[in-house]
Coordinates of N, CA and C in Angstrom, one line a residue:
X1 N 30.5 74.0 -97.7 CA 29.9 75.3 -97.7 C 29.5 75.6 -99.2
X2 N 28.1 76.0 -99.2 CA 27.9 76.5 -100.6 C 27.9 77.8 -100.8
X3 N 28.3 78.2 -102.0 CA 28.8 79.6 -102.3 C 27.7 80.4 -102.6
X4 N 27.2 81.0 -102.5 CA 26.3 82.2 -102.5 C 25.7 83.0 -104.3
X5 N 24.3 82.8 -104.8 CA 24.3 83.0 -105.9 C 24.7 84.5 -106.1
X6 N 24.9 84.9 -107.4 CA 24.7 86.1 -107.5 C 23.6 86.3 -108.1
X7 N 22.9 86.9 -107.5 CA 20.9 86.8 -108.6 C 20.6 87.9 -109.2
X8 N 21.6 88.9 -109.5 CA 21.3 89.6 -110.1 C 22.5 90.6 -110.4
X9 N 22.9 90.8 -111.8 CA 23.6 91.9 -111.9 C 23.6 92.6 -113.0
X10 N 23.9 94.3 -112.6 CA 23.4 95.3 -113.6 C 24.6 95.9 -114.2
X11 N 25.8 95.1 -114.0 CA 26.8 95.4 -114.1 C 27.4 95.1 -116.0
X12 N 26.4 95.3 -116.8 CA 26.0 95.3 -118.2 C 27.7 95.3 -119.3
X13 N 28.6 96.1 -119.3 CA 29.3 96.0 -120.0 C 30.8 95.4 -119.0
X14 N 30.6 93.9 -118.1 CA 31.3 93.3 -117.7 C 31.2 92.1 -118.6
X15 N 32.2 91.4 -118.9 CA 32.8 90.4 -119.6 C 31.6 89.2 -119.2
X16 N 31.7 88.8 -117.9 CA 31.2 88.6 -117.4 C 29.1 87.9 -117.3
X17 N 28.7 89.4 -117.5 CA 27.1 89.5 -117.6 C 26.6 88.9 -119.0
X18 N 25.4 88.5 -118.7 CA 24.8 88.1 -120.1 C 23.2 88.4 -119.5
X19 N 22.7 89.3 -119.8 CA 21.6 90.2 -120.2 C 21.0 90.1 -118.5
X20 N 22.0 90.6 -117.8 CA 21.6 90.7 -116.4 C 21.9 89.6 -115.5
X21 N 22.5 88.7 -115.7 CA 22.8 87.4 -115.2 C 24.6 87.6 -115.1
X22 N 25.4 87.0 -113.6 CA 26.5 86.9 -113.8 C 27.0 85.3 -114.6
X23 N 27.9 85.5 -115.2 CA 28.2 84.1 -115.2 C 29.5 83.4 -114.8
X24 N 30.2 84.6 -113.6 CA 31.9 84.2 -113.7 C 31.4 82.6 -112.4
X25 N 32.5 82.2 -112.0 CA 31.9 81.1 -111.7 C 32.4 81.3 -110.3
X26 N 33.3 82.3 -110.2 CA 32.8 82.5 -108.3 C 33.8 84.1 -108.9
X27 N 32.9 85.2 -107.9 CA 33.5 86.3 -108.2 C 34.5 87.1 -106.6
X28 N 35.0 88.0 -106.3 CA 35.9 88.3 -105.2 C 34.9 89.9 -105.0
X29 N 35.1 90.0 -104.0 CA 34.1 90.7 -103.8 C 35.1 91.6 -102.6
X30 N 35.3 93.1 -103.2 CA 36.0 94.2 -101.9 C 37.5 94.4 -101.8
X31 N 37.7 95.2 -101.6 CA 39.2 95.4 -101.1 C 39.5 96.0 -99.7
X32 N 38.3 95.2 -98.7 CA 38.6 95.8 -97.7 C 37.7 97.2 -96.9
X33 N 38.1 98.2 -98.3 CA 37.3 99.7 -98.1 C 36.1 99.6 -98.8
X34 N 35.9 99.1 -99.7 CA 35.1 98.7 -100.4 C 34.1 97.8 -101.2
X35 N 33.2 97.9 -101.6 CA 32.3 96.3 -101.5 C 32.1 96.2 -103.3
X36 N 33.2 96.3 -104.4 CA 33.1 96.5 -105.2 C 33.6 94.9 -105.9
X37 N 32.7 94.6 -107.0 CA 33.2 93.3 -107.7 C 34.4 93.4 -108.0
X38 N 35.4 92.6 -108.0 CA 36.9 93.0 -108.3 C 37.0 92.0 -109.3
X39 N 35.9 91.2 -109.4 CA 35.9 90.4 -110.6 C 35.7 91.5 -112.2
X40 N 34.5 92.4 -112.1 CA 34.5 92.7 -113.1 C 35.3 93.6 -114.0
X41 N 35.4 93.4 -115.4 CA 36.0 93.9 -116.2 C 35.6 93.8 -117.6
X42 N 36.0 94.8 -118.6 CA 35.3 95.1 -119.4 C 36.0 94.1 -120.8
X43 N 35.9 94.0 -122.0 CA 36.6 93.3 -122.7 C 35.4 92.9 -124.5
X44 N 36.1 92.8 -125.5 CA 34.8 92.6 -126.1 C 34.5 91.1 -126.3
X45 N 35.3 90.3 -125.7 CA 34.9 89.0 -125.2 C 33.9 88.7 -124.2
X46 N 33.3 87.5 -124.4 CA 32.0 86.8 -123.6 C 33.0 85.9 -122.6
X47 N 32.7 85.7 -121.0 CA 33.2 84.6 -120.6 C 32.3 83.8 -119.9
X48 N 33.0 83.0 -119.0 CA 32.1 82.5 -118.2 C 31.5 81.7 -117.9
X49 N 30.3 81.1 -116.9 CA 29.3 79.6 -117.4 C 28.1 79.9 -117.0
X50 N 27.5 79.6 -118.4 CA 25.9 79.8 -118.5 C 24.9 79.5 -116.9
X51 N 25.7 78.4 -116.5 CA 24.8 78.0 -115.3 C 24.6 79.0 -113.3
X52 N 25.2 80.3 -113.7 CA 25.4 81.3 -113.2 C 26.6 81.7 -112.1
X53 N 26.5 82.6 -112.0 CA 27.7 83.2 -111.1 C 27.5 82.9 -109.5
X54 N 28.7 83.2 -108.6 CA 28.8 82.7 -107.3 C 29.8 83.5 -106.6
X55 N 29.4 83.8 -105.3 CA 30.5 84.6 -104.8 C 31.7 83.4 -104.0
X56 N 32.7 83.7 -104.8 CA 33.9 83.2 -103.8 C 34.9 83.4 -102.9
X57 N 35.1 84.7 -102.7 CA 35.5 84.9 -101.7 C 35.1 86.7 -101.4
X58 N 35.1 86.7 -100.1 CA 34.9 88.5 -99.9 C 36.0 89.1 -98.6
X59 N 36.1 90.3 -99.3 CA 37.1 90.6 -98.3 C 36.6 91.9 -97.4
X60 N 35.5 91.9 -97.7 CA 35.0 93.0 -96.3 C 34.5 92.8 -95.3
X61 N 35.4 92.5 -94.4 CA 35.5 92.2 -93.3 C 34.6 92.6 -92.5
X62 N 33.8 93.8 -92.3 CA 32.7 94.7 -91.7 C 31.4 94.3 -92.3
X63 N 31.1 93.6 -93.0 CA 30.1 92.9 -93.4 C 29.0 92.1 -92.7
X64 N 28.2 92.5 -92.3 CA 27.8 91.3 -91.9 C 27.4 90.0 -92.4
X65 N 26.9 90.1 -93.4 CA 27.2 88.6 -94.1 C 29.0 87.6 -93.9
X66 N 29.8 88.2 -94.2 CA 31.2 88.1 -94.0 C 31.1 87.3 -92.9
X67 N 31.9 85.9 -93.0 CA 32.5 85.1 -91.8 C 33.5 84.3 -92.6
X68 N 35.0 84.7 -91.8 CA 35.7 84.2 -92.5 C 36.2 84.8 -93.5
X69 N 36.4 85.6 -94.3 CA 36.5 86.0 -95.8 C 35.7 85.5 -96.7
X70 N 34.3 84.7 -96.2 CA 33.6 84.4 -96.9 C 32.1 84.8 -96.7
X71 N 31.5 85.1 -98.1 CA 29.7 85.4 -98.0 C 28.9 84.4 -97.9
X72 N 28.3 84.7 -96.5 CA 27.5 83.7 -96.1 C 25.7 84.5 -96.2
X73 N 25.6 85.2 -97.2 CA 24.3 85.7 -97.3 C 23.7 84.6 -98.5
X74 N 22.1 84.8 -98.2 CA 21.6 83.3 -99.3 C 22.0 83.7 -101.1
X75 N 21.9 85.1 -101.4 CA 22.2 85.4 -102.3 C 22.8 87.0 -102.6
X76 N 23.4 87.5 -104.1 CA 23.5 89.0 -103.6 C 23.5 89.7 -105.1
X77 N 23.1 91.0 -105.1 CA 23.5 91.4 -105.9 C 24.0 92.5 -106.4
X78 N 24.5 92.7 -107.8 CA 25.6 93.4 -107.7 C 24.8 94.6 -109.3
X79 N 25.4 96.0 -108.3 CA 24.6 96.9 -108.9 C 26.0 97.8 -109.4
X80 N 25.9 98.8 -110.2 CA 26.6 99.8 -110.9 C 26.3 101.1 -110.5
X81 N 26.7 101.4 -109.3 CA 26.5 103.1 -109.0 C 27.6 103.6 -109.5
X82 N 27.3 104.5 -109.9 CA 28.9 105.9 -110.0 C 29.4 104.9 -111.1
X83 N 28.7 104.1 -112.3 CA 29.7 103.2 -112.7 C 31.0 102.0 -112.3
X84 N 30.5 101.9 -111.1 CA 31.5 101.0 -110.4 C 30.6 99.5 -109.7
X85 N 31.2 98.7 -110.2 CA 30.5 97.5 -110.1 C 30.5 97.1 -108.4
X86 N 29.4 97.3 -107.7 CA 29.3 96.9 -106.5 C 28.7 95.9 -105.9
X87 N 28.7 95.4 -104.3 CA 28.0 94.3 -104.2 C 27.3 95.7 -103.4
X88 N 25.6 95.5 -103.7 CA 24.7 95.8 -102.8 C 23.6 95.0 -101.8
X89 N 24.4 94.0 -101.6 CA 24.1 93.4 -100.7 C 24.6 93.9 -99.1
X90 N 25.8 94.6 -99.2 CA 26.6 94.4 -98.4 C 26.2 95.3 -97.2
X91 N 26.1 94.7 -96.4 CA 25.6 95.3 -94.8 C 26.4 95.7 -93.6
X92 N 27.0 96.4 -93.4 CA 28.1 97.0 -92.7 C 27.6 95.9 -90.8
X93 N 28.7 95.8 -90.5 CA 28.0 94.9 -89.4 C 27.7 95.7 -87.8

């Protein structure tokens, strides 16, 4: 199974981003109630790999993309409402 790009994120002062791009190398996606990157965090270090980010596991179950604990959408991305790093891909099923 191949893991799902992340193609886009606005999630700007995560460790993580490099000028809109994720780079963690598979990120966790929800706690169930919510569809929030639980990957990201703030730090004044760079991490990461240049060759882009990937979803690896998700735990919202109510998803439609979701089979398994995992995102099976072609890609997703992850926006900052309210300041909170979310997946807005996420489609209630």
């Amino acid at each position: 199974m191949d893991m799902p790009d992340v193609t886009e994120c606005a999630a700007e002062p995560c460790a993580y981003n490099s000028a809109g791009s994720c780079q963690a190398l598979a990120i966790t996606v929800g706690d169930s109630r919510h569809a929030h990157c639980d990957t990201f965090f703030t730090t004044s270090m760079s991490g990461g790999d240049p060759s882009g980010g990937r979803v690896g596991a998700c735990k919202m179950a109510g998803c439609r993309h979701n089979v398994n604990l995992e995102c099976q959408a072609s890609g997703i991305s992850v926006g900052l409402p309210a300041g909170q790093a979310e997946c807005m891909t996420y489609a209630p099923a």
